[in-house]
mmCIF file of C-alpha atoms in Angstrom:
data_model
loop_
_atom_site.group_PDB
_atom_site.id
_atom_site.type_symbol
_atom_site.label_atom_id
_atom_site.label_comp_id
_atom_site.label_asym_id
_atom_site.label_seq_id
_atom_site.Cartn_x
_atom_site.Cartn_y
_atom_site.Cartn_z
ATOM 1 C CA MET A 1 -41.448 -53.742 -70.537
ATOM 2 C CA LYS A 2 -44.906 -53.158 -71.011
ATOM 3 C CA ALA A 3 -45.593 -56.558 -73.061
ATOM 4 C CA LYS A 4 -43.872 -58.263 -69.920
ATOM 5 C CA LYS A 5 -45.730 -56.493 -67.264
ATOM 6 C CA TYR A 6 -49.236 -57.029 -68.692
ATOM 7 C CA TYR A 7 -48.128 -60.632 -69.271
ATOM 8 C CA CYS A 8 -46.913 -60.886 -65.544
ATOM 9 C CA LEU A 9 -50.562 -59.173 -64.780
ATOM 10 C CA SER A 10 -52.601 -61.404 -67.197
ATOM 11 C CA SER A 11 -50.918 -64.584 -65.458
ATOM 12 C CA LEU A 12 -51.707 -63.920 -61.697
ATOM 13 C CA ILE A 13 -55.264 -64.166 -61.813
ATOM 14 C CA VAL A 14 -55.770 -67.514 -59.964
ATOM 15 C CA LEU A 15 -59.435 -68.542 -58.573
ATOM 16 C CA PHE A 16 -59.918 -70.839 -56.035
ATOM 17 C CA VAL A 17 -63.493 -72.093 -55.053
ATOM 18 C CA LEU A 18 -63.908 -73.362 -51.378
ATOM 19 C CA ASN A 19 -67.275 -74.094 -49.711
ATOM 20 C CA ASN A 20 -67.894 -71.694 -47.686
ATOM 21 C CA GLN A 21 -64.172 -71.218 -46.933
ATOM 22 C CA ALA A 22 -61.846 -68.173 -48.156
ATOM 23 C CA SER A 23 -59.294 -69.444 -50.580
ATOM 24 C CA PHE A 24 -55.466 -67.759 -50.453
ATOM 25 C CA ALA A 25 -53.110 -66.917 -53.222
ATOM 26 C CA ILE A 26 -49.767 -65.308 -53.797
ATOM 27 C CA ILE A 27 -48.110 -65.022 -56.852
ATOM 28 C CA ASN A 28 -44.634 -62.686 -56.973
ATOM 29 C CA CYS A 29 -43.605 -61.297 -59.929
ATOM 30 C CA GLU A 30 -40.014 -59.035 -60.467
ATOM 31 C CA TYR A 31 -38.922 -56.720 -63.048
ATOM 32 C CA PRO A 32 -36.167 -55.779 -64.669
ATOM 33 C CA ASP A 33 -36.289 -52.324 -63.132
ATOM 34 C CA ASP A 34 -36.186 -54.549 -59.768
ATOM 35 C CA THR A 35 -39.779 -52.944 -58.788
ATOM 36 C CA ILE A 36 -41.621 -56.244 -57.406
ATOM 37 C CA LEU A 37 -44.635 -57.216 -57.693
ATOM 38 C CA ARG A 38 -47.299 -59.015 -55.938
ATOM 39 C CA GLU A 39 -51.120 -60.102 -55.949
ATOM 40 C CA ILE A 40 -53.186 -61.595 -53.640
ATOM 41 C CA ILE A 41 -56.407 -62.675 -54.054
ATOM 42 C CA ASP A 42 -59.064 -64.743 -51.822
ATOM 43 C CA GLU A 43 -63.018 -65.022 -52.037
ATOM 44 C CA ILE A 44 -65.520 -66.511 -50.231
ATOM 45 C CA GLN A 45 -69.045 -67.567 -50.888
ATOM 46 C CA VAL A 46 -71.822 -65.715 -48.632
ATOM 47 C CA ASN A 47 -75.965 -65.432 -48.617
ATOM 48 C CA GLN A 48 -78.496 -63.234 -48.996
ATOM 49 C CA SER A 49 -78.280 -62.623 -45.028
ATOM 50 C CA ASN A 50 -74.704 -62.060 -45.011
ATOM 51 C CA ILE A 51 -73.548 -58.481 -44.379
ATOM 52 C CA LEU A 52 -70.022 -56.610 -45.694
ATOM 53 C CA ALA A 53 -68.956 -54.161 -43.609
ATOM 54 C CA ILE A 54 -65.823 -51.852 -45.258
ATOM 55 C CA ASP A 55 -64.009 -49.676 -43.130
ATOM 56 C CA TYR A 56 -61.870 -47.804 -45.617
ATOM 57 C CA THR A 57 -61.402 -44.467 -42.944
ATOM 58 C CA THR A 58 -57.759 -44.339 -41.984
ATOM 59 C CA SER A 59 -56.119 -42.043 -38.939
ATOM 60 C CA LEU A 60 -53.536 -41.569 -41.094
ATOM 61 C CA PRO A 61 -54.537 -38.500 -43.678
ATOM 62 C CA ALA A 62 -51.522 -37.266 -45.334
ATOM 63 C CA HIS A 63 -50.709 -41.463 -45.813
ATOM 64 C CA MET A 64 -53.080 -44.637 -46.019
ATOM 65 C CA PRO A 65 -51.996 -47.731 -45.194
ATOM 66 C CA THR A 66 -52.047 -49.221 -48.821
ATOM 67 C CA ASN A 67 -50.570 -45.417 -49.850
ATOM 68 C CA SER A 68 -53.274 -44.901 -52.512
ATOM 69 C CA ASP A 69 -56.582 -43.444 -51.797
ATOM 70 C CA GLN A 70 -58.297 -45.536 -54.721
ATOM 71 C CA PHE A 71 -60.731 -48.389 -54.133
ATOM 72 C CA GLU A 72 -62.701 -50.146 -56.702
ATOM 73 C CA ILE A 73 -65.808 -52.388 -55.747
ATOM 74 C CA PHE A 74 -67.120 -54.252 -58.921
ATOM 75 C CA THR A 75 -70.567 -56.142 -58.591
ATOM 76 C CA TRP A 76 -71.579 -59.254 -60.235
ATOM 77 C CA ASP A 77 -74.643 -61.994 -59.720
ATOM 78 C CA LYS A 78 -72.286 -64.804 -58.083
ATOM 79 C CA PRO A 79 -72.851 -65.536 -54.619
ATOM 80 C CA VAL A 80 -69.337 -64.951 -53.874
ATOM 81 C CA ILE A 81 -67.199 -61.947 -52.540
ATOM 82 C CA LYS A 82 -63.716 -61.574 -54.201
ATOM 83 C CA ARG A 83 -60.646 -59.109 -53.038
ATOM 84 C CA ILE A 84 -57.712 -58.641 -55.197
ATOM 85 C CA ILE A 85 -55.116 -56.797 -53.517
ATOM 86 C CA ILE A 86 -52.083 -55.791 -55.632
ATOM 87 C CA VAL A 87 -48.709 -54.849 -54.031
ATOM 88 C CA LYS A 88 -46.158 -52.892 -55.717
ATOM 89 C CA VAL A 89 -42.706 -52.361 -54.519
ATOM 90 C CA ASP A 90 -40.317 -49.685 -55.939
ATOM 91 C CA PRO A 91 -37.088 -50.819 -53.650
ATOM 92 C CA ALA A 92 -34.072 -49.602 -51.904
ATOM 93 C CA ASN A 93 -32.958 -52.744 -50.966
ATOM 94 C CA THR A 94 -34.838 -55.821 -53.058
ATOM 95 C CA LYS A 95 -34.470 -58.322 -49.584
ATOM 96 C CA GLU A 96 -35.714 -55.318 -47.556
ATOM 97 C CA ALA A 97 -38.933 -55.008 -49.847
ATOM 98 C CA ILE A 98 -39.664 -58.406 -49.890
ATOM 99 C CA ASP A 99 -39.464 -58.608 -45.981
ATOM 100 C CA PHE A 100 -42.241 -55.724 -46.460
ATOM 101 C CA ILE A 101 -44.268 -57.088 -48.531
ATOM 102 C CA ASP A 102 -43.991 -60.700 -46.351
ATOM 103 C CA ASN A 103 -44.929 -58.586 -43.212
ATOM 104 C CA ILE A 104 -48.471 -57.389 -44.635
ATOM 105 C CA GLN A 105 -51.477 -59.020 -43.095
ATOM 106 C CA PHE A 106 -54.811 -58.392 -44.187
ATOM 107 C CA SER A 107 -58.190 -59.495 -42.662
ATOM 108 C CA ASN A 108 -59.577 -62.516 -43.554
ATOM 109 C CA LEU A 109 -63.483 -63.102 -45.145
ATOM 110 C CA GLU A 110 -64.489 -64.874 -42.633
ATOM 111 C CA PRO A 111 -67.689 -63.250 -41.258
ATOM 112 C CA VAL A 112 -68.446 -62.873 -37.447
ATOM 113 C CA ASP A 113 -71.846 -62.636 -36.467
ATOM 114 C CA ASN A 114 -73.002 -62.759 -39.923
ATOM 115 C CA THR A 115 -70.906 -59.697 -41.379
ATOM 116 C CA ILE A 116 -68.209 -59.722 -43.304
ATOM 117 C CA HIS A 117 -65.694 -56.845 -42.206
ATOM 118 C CA ILE A 118 -62.463 -55.825 -44.491
ATOM 119 C CA ASN A 119 -60.643 -52.619 -43.307
ATOM 120 C CA LEU A 120 -57.313 -51.275 -44.299
ATOM 121 C CA SER A 121 -55.472 -52.253 -42.002
ATOM 122 C CA CYS A 122 -52.363 -54.361 -43.461
ATOM 123 C CA GLY A 123 -49.350 -54.194 -40.200
ATOM 124 C CA ALA A 124 -48.768 -51.067 -40.726
ATOM 125 C CA ARG A 125 -48.460 -48.790 -37.958
ATOM 126 C CA ARG A 126 -46.678 -45.219 -39.255
ATOM 127 C CA ILE A 127 -45.954 -44.123 -42.870
ATOM 128 C CA GLU A 128 -43.538 -41.334 -43.022
ATOM 129 C CA ALA A 129 -41.881 -39.620 -46.689
ATOM 130 C CA SER A 130 -38.412 -38.793 -46.035
ATOM 131 C CA HIS A 131 -35.383 -38.567 -48.512
ATOM 132 C CA LYS A 132 -37.107 -39.453 -51.242
ATOM 133 C CA LYS A 133 -38.453 -42.940 -49.466
ATOM 134 C CA TRP A 134 -40.806 -44.041 -47.485
ATOM 135 C CA ASP A 135 -40.187 -45.295 -43.618
ATOM 136 C CA VAL A 136 -42.771 -48.220 -42.733
ATOM 137 C CA THR A 137 -43.012 -49.039 -39.104
ATOM 138 C CA MET A 138 -45.302 -52.142 -38.485
ATOM 139 C CA VAL A 139 -47.274 -52.705 -36.047
ATOM 140 C CA ASP A 140 -44.575 -55.306 -34.328
ATOM 141 C CA GLY A 141 -42.485 -52.666 -34.694
ATOM 142 C CA LYS A 142 -39.919 -53.631 -37.533
ATOM 143 C CA LYS A 143 -39.342 -51.294 -39.798
ATOM 144 C CA PHE A 144 -38.599 -51.029 -44.016
ATOM 145 C CA ALA A 145 -37.419 -48.520 -45.991
ATOM 146 C CA MET A 146 -38.111 -48.411 -49.808
ATOM 147 C CA LYS A 147 -38.558 -45.850 -52.935
ATOM 148 C CA GLY A 148 -42.170 -46.397 -52.906
ATOM 149 C CA TYR A 149 -44.881 -48.547 -52.601
ATOM 150 C CA ASN A 150 -48.550 -48.790 -53.759
ATOM 151 C CA ILE A 151 -51.085 -51.536 -52.333
ATOM 152 C CA LYS A 152 -54.287 -51.560 -54.510
ATOM 153 C CA VAL A 153 -57.439 -53.188 -53.034
ATOM 154 C CA VAL A 154 -59.869 -54.279 -55.963
ATOM 155 C CA LEU A 155 -63.403 -55.929 -54.662
ATOM 156 C CA TYR A 156 -66.057 -58.208 -56.560
ATOM 157 C CA ILE A 157 -69.279 -58.002 -54.292
ATOM 158 C CA PRO A 158 -72.795 -59.527 -55.367
ATOM 159 C CA LYS A 159 -75.045 -57.146 -55.858
ATOM 160 C CA SER A 160 -77.485 -58.217 -53.715
ATOM 161 C CA ILE A 161 -75.616 -58.175 -50.531
ATOM 162 C CA GLU A 162 -76.500 -55.636 -47.790
ATOM 163 C CA LEU A 163 -73.326 -53.084 -48.098
ATOM 164 C CA HIS A 164 -71.896 -50.662 -44.930
ATOM 165 C CA LEU A 165 -68.968 -48.612 -46.519
ATOM 166 C CA LYS A 166 -66.975 -46.189 -44.186
ATOM 167 C CA SER A 167 -64.655 -44.367 -45.819
ATOM 168 C CA ASN A 168 -62.311 -40.897 -45.890
ATOM 169 C CA LEU A 169 -59.511 -39.251 -48.097
ATOM 170 C CA SER A 170 -60.640 -41.624 -50.871
ATOM 171 C CA LYS A 171 -61.931 -42.566 -54.182
ATOM 172 C CA ILE A 172 -64.468 -44.623 -54.797
ATOM 173 C CA SER A 173 -66.004 -46.715 -57.546
ATOM 174 C CA LEU A 174 -68.938 -48.937 -57.090
ATOM 175 C CA GLY A 175 -71.342 -50.943 -59.560
ATOM 176 C CA ASP A 176 -75.006 -52.347 -59.142
ATOM 177 C CA LEU A 177 -76.338 -52.835 -55.864
ATOM 178 C CA SER A 178 -80.110 -54.425 -55.391
ATOM 179 C CA ASN A 179 -79.774 -54.323 -51.479
ATOM 180 C CA LYS A 180 -79.378 -51.801 -48.955
ATOM 181 C CA ALA A 181 -76.416 -49.672 -48.737
ATOM 182 C CA VAL A 182 -75.585 -47.629 -45.745
ATOM 183 C CA LEU A 183 -72.604 -45.412 -46.123
ATOM 184 C CA ASP A 184 -71.032 -42.862 -44.058
ATOM 185 C CA LEU A 185 -68.160 -40.494 -46.287
ATOM 186 C CA ARG A 186 -65.917 -37.747 -45.344
ATOM 187 C CA SER A 187 -64.289 -35.667 -47.912
ATOM 188 C CA VAL A 188 -64.632 -38.721 -50.679
ATOM 189 C CA ARG A 189 -65.619 -38.713 -54.658
ATOM 190 C CA LEU A 190 -68.096 -41.719 -55.033
ATOM 191 C CA LYS A 191 -68.597 -42.872 -58.244
ATOM 192 C CA ALA A 192 -72.288 -45.844 -58.227
ATOM 193 C CA ASN A 193 -74.085 -47.065 -61.016
ATOM 194 C CA SER A 194 -77.228 -47.561 -59.014
ATOM 195 C CA ILE A 195 -78.599 -48.566 -55.688
ATOM 196 C CA LYS A 196 -81.624 -49.896 -54.331
ATOM 197 C CA GLU A 197 -82.097 -48.103 -50.744
ATOM 198 C CA LEU A 198 -79.659 -46.067 -49.835
ATOM 199 C CA THR A 199 -78.738 -44.264 -46.144
ATOM 200 C CA LEU A 200 -75.697 -41.482 -47.472
ATOM 201 C CA LYS A 201 -74.445 -39.117 -44.579
ATOM 202 C CA ALA A 202 -71.454 -37.214 -46.047
ATOM 203 C CA THR A 203 -69.355 -34.676 -45.477
ATOM 204 C CA ASN A 204 -67.416 -32.714 -48.023
ATOM 205 C CA SER A 205 -67.167 -35.239 -50.844
ATOM 206 C CA LYS A 206 -68.651 -35.354 -54.294
ATOM 207 C CA ILE A 207 -71.055 -38.289 -55.128
ATOM 208 C CA GLN A 208 -72.498 -39.716 -58.099
ATOM 209 C CA ILE A 209 -75.333 -42.553 -57.882
ATOM 210 C CA ASN A 210 -76.363 -42.653 -61.055
ATOM 211 C CA GLU A 211 -79.967 -44.575 -60.274
ATOM 212 C CA LEU A 212 -81.625 -44.632 -57.136
ATOM 213 C CA THR A 213 -84.588 -46.402 -56.164
ATOM 214 C CA GLN A 214 -84.992 -44.744 -52.698
ATOM 215 C CA ALA A 215 -82.182 -43.347 -50.737
ATOM 216 C CA ASN A 216 -82.003 -40.818 -47.291
ATOM 217 C CA ILE A 217 -79.623 -38.299 -47.192
ATOM 218 C CA GLU A 218 -77.782 -36.276 -45.022
ATOM 219 C CA ALA A 219 -75.023 -33.888 -45.893
ATOM 220 C CA LYS A 220 -72.703 -31.309 -45.567
ATOM 221 C CA HIS A 221 -70.682 -28.685 -47.753
ATOM 222 C CA CYS A 222 -71.485 -31.915 -50.264
ATOM 223 C CA GLU A 223 -71.770 -32.521 -54.221
ATOM 224 C CA ILE A 224 -74.218 -35.166 -55.155
ATOM 225 C CA ASN A 225 -75.482 -36.001 -58.624
ATOM 226 C CA SER A 226 -77.596 -38.385 -60.158
ATOM 227 C CA SER A 227 -80.002 -39.249 -63.453
ATOM 228 C CA SER A 228 -82.749 -40.481 -62.161
ATOM 229 C CA ILE A 229 -84.412 -40.967 -58.503
ATOM 230 C CA HIS A 230 -87.551 -42.302 -57.679
ATOM 231 C CA GLN A 231 -87.885 -41.448 -53.934
ATOM 232 C CA LEU A 232 -85.279 -39.580 -52.290
ATOM 233 C CA GLN A 233 -85.688 -38.133 -48.594
ATOM 234 C CA ILE A 234 -83.281 -34.879 -47.354
ATOM 235 C CA ARG A 235 -83.352 -35.445 -43.430
ATOM 236 C CA LYS A 236 -80.713 -32.588 -43.150
ATOM 237 C CA SER A 237 -78.333 -30.691 -45.189
ATOM 238 C CA SER A 238 -76.622 -27.119 -45.822
ATOM 239 C CA PHE A 239 -74.105 -26.014 -47.882
ATOM 240 C CA THR A 240 -74.572 -28.716 -50.413
ATOM 241 C CA GLU A 241 -74.888 -28.831 -54.236
ATOM 242 C CA TYR A 242 -77.779 -31.195 -55.854
ATOM 243 C CA ASN A 243 -77.858 -31.893 -59.639
ATOM 244 C CA PHE A 244 -80.210 -34.452 -60.367
ATOM 245 C CA ASP A 245 -81.582 -35.303 -64.290
ATOM 246 C CA LEU A 246 -85.182 -37.097 -63.004
ATOM 247 C CA VAL A 247 -87.076 -37.134 -59.800
ATOM 248 C CA GLU A 248 -89.996 -38.755 -59.096
ATOM 249 C CA GLN A 249 -90.349 -37.878 -55.343
ATOM 250 C CA LEU A 250 -88.413 -35.208 -53.131
ATOM 251 C CA ASP A 251 -88.849 -34.937 -49.415
ATOM 252 C CA ILE A 252 -87.089 -31.995 -47.604
ATOM 253 C CA ASP A 253 -86.986 -32.074 -43.744
ATOM 254 C CA ASP A 254 -83.921 -29.142 -43.532
ATOM 255 C CA SER A 255 -81.776 -27.144 -46.021
ATOM 256 C CA LYS A 256 -79.683 -24.347 -44.753
ATOM 257 C CA GLU A 257 -77.402 -22.657 -47.809
ATOM 258 C CA ASP A 258 -77.552 -25.855 -50.533
ATOM 259 C CA THR A 259 -78.666 -25.511 -54.154
ATOM 260 C CA TYR A 260 -81.146 -27.888 -55.903
ATOM 261 C CA THR A 261 -80.790 -27.925 -59.521
ATOM 262 C CA ILE A 262 -83.808 -30.300 -61.064
ATOM 263 C CA LYS A 263 -84.327 -30.748 -64.838
ATOM 264 C CA GLU A 264 -87.748 -32.759 -64.290
ATOM 265 C CA LEU A 265 -89.350 -33.367 -61.109
ATOM 266 C CA ASN A 266 -92.887 -34.893 -60.261
ATOM 267 C CA GLU A 267 -93.371 -33.891 -56.386
ATOM 268 C CA ILE A 268 -91.518 -31.996 -53.815
ATOM 269 C CA GLN A 269 -92.087 -31.279 -50.325
ATOM 270 C CA CYS A 270 -90.181 -29.362 -48.409
ATOM 271 C CA SER A 271 -90.827 -27.850 -44.836
ATOM 272 C CA HIS A 272 -88.460 -26.067 -43.712
ATOM 273 C CA SER A 273 -85.472 -24.170 -45.796
ATOM 274 C CA LEU A 274 -83.410 -21.327 -44.821
ATOM 275 C CA PHE A 275 -81.087 -19.588 -47.672
ATOM 276 C CA SER A 276 -81.686 -22.701 -50.076
ATOM 277 C CA ASN A 277 -82.368 -22.240 -53.615
ATOM 278 C CA TYR A 278 -84.285 -23.823 -55.652
ATOM 279 C CA TYR A 279 -84.063 -24.393 -59.800
ATOM 280 C CA ILE A 280 -86.385 -26.603 -61.578
ATOM 281 C CA ASN A 281 -86.645 -27.219 -65.445
ATOM 282 C CA ARG A 282 -89.332 -28.731 -65.414
ATOM 283 C CA LEU A 283 -92.369 -29.266 -62.805
ATOM 284 C CA ASN A 284 -94.815 -32.269 -63.314
ATOM 285 C CA LYS A 285 -97.419 -32.443 -60.219
ATOM 286 C CA LYS A 286 -96.829 -30.745 -56.902
ATOM 287 C CA LEU A 287 -94.666 -28.310 -55.387
ATOM 288 C CA SER A 288 -94.816 -27.407 -51.515
ATOM 289 C CA ILE A 289 -91.912 -25.645 -50.213
ATOM 290 C CA THR A 290 -91.711 -23.194 -46.777
ATOM 291 C CA SER A 291 -88.561 -21.424 -46.945
ATOM 292 C CA MET A 292 -87.046 -18.077 -45.862
ATOM 293 C CA ASN A 293 -84.273 -15.837 -48.124
ATOM 294 C CA GLY A 294 -84.035 -18.905 -51.160
ATOM 295 C CA ASP A 295 -84.924 -18.360 -54.933
ATOM 296 C CA VAL A 296 -87.560 -20.728 -56.840
ATOM 297 C CA ILE A 297 -87.388 -21.124 -59.998
ATOM 298 C CA ILE A 298 -89.637 -23.157 -62.153
ATOM 299 C CA ASP A 299 -89.142 -22.741 -66.248
ATOM 300 C CA GLU A 300 -91.957 -24.903 -67.361
ATOM 301 C CA LEU A 301 -95.540 -25.857 -65.444
ATOM 302 C CA GLN A 302 -96.783 -29.123 -66.990
ATOM 303 C CA PRO A 303 -100.534 -28.775 -67.831
ATOM 304 C CA ASP A 304 -101.479 -32.012 -65.586
ATOM 305 C CA PHE A 305 -99.978 -30.163 -62.197
ATOM 306 C CA SER A 306 -102.293 -30.082 -59.172
ATOM 307 C CA GLU A 307 -100.609 -27.758 -57.021
ATOM 308 C CA ILE A 308 -98.431 -25.195 -55.761
ATOM 309 C CA LYS A 309 -97.591 -23.919 -52.119
ATOM 310 C CA LEU A 310 -94.956 -21.094 -51.596
ATOM 311 C CA ASN A 311 -94.182 -19.274 -48.019
ATOM 312 C CA ASN A 312 -91.094 -17.953 -48.520
ATOM 313 C CA SER A 313 -89.478 -14.432 -48.129
ATOM 314 C CA PHE A 314 -86.872 -12.388 -48.935
ATOM 315 C CA SER A 315 -86.366 -13.809 -52.470
ATOM 316 C CA ILE A 316 -87.145 -14.393 -56.017
ATOM 317 C CA ILE A 317 -89.988 -16.536 -57.138
ATOM 318 C CA LYS A 318 -90.454 -17.184 -60.865
ATOM 319 C CA ILE A 319 -92.729 -19.680 -63.137
ATOM 320 C CA GLY A 320 -91.317 -18.778 -66.253
ATOM 321 C CA SER A 321 -94.383 -20.920 -68.785
ATOM 322 C CA ALA A 322 -97.210 -22.566 -67.265
ATOM 323 C CA LYS A 323 -98.346 -24.742 -69.695
ATOM 324 C CA THR A 324 -102.044 -25.953 -68.549
ATOM 325 C CA PRO A 325 -104.782 -24.179 -70.036
ATOM 326 C CA ASN A 326 -106.583 -23.037 -66.590
ATOM 327 C CA PHE A 327 -106.023 -22.231 -63.096
ATOM 328 C CA LEU A 328 -106.289 -20.233 -59.837
ATOM 329 C CA LEU A 329 -103.527 -18.128 -58.215
ATOM 330 C CA ASN A 330 -103.880 -16.890 -54.428
ATOM 331 C CA THR A 331 -101.414 -14.173 -53.364
ATOM 332 C CA HIS A 332 -100.772 -13.349 -49.783
ATOM 333 C CA THR A 333 -97.205 -10.882 -49.940
ATOM 334 C CA LYS A 334 -95.753 -7.987 -48.241
ATOM 335 C CA LEU A 335 -93.628 -5.334 -50.003
ATOM 336 C CA THR A 336 -93.326 -7.956 -52.969
ATOM 337 C CA GLN A 337 -93.173 -6.687 -56.874
ATOM 338 C CA TYR A 338 -95.479 -8.884 -59.314
ATOM 339 C CA TYR A 339 -94.413 -9.314 -63.090
ATOM 340 C CA PHE A 340 -97.365 -11.051 -64.706
ATOM 341 C CA ASP A 341 -98.036 -11.224 -68.209
ATOM 342 C CA ASP A 342 -101.502 -10.488 -69.665
ATOM 343 C CA GLY A 343 -102.611 -14.002 -69.771
ATOM 344 C CA ILE A 344 -102.916 -13.649 -65.874
ATOM 345 C CA LYS A 345 -106.148 -11.774 -64.945
ATOM 346 C CA MET A 346 -107.489 -10.265 -61.852
ATOM 347 C CA ILE A 347 -110.181 -11.332 -59.676
ATOM 348 C CA GLU A 348 -109.821 -9.423 -56.938
ATOM 349 C CA MET A 349 -107.379 -7.574 -54.945
ATOM 350 C CA LYS A 350 -107.561 -5.917 -51.485
ATOM 351 C CA GLU A 351 -104.642 -4.413 -49.031
ATOM 352 C CA GLU A 352 -105.471 -4.811 -45.005
ATOM 353 C CA SER A 353 -102.206 -4.245 -42.097
ATOM 354 C CA GLY A 354 -99.478 -3.865 -44.864
ATOM 355 C CA TYR A 355 -100.221 -6.741 -46.635
ATOM 356 C CA ARG A 356 -101.851 -7.426 -50.525
ATOM 357 C CA TRP A 357 -104.514 -10.321 -50.911
ATOM 358 C CA GLY A 358 -104.882 -11.171 -54.680
ATOM 359 C CA ARG A 359 -106.962 -13.925 -56.524
ATOM 360 C CA TYR A 360 -106.444 -14.438 -60.104
ATOM 361 C CA PHE A 361 -106.673 -17.003 -63.053
ATOM 362 C CA LYS A 362 -105.740 -18.392 -66.115
ATOM 363 C CA GLY A 363 -108.493 -19.602 -68.124
ATOM 364 C CA SER A 364 -111.550 -20.223 -65.673
ATOM 365 C CA LYS A 365 -112.878 -19.263 -62.729
ATOM 366 C CA ASN A 366 -113.099 -22.008 -61.583
ATOM 367 C CA SER A 367 -110.213 -23.810 -62.262
ATOM 368 C CA SER A 368 -109.092 -26.642 -59.669
ATOM 369 C CA PRO A 369 -105.393 -26.584 -60.374
ATOM 370 C CA THR A 370 -104.667 -23.579 -57.391
ATOM 371 C CA ILE A 371 -101.009 -22.192 -56.976
ATOM 372 C CA SER A 372 -100.840 -20.172 -53.686
ATOM 373 C CA ILE A 373 -97.633 -17.941 -52.588
ATOM 374 C CA ASP A 374 -97.119 -16.409 -49.429
ATOM 375 C CA CYS A 375 -94.405 -14.217 -49.317
ATOM 376 C CA LYS A 376 -92.455 -10.813 -47.684
ATOM 377 C CA GLN A 377 -90.526 -8.581 -49.441
ATOM 378 C CA CYS A 378 -89.987 -10.651 -52.926
ATOM 379 C CA GLU A 379 -90.543 -10.604 -56.362
ATOM 380 C CA VAL A 380 -93.095 -12.849 -58.254
ATOM 381 C CA HIS A 381 -92.893 -13.780 -61.884
ATOM 382 C CA PHE A 382 -95.142 -15.443 -63.916
ATOM 383 C CA MET A 383 -95.322 -16.398 -67.290
ATOM 384 C CA SER A 384 -99.101 -18.098 -68.335
ATOM 385 C CA GLY A 385 -97.830 -19.631 -71.073
ATOM 386 C CA ILE A 386 -99.926 -18.048 -73.744
#
């Protein structure tokens, strides 16, 4: 049985190439167990000015028209969009199942105003599960009953195309994109390898993108992971976990109740942060964070860092190991506890209006790298790295 199924699937791959015209092929296989499989393949040549707009959203949260929530988008160097649609039906009645497949209609790949639009519309208007079968009502009113069905959509798209993707309640895999990608995701699990320029708006989603050159993000109730990011701007974020291996430049406009876990970070600039926590394993260059009620933990401060500015309240600040031989530390705090090791020496300290002003140093009093901490009701832990 497995060998026969594999033979049918492999024999279905048919490629049609017509200059700038979509090609279309339908092949039908029927199995001994009455399962019906039909594969639809179409493709179209595109150019660098074309935009691919994919809408994988559904107004029926429980039942996608495809009855499948998994979508694969592969990327290649060809200037061609290829779509493979695999329809699998377990019939209650063979003739009715074949009629259902014949009534399925998908959008074509012809560009409209330079944009190729792809969606999940296949002619199904309502899908219901009842008595161990699926009842499907088509847009034209026809009704079909099946034991089960599944429509798998696979896309092959050029790496260089501009992609606009909107989806909800789905699992999506994506390859490499060397152009812009605009993603609007709700309750989506997305895995992608690399994207050059990303604009992301996400809610209740889990996102893994291995490599990002430039990204602009708005997120809520998400988990976002990446191995390497050159430049990232977080416009607005809340209740989101960020897990990054390496970030060159991170700019945060507004963060609320987020968690940032970063193994290696060159520079970070945060203008507003509330109840967000920052866990940085290694800071190389520069950090500036204005926040309230959020911890900042830096395990290692590299020798060639230039500046740290922290404005915080009701939080814990820890710098675990400062490997630089010289730096200045300026503090302006209120109701704050200090935990310094012996490598940090005091220049002066004074109190005024309930605030404590302190100047400290390591190595030389004339050091240029500077750490400034302005905090109210905090714990400040600092290891000089001696």
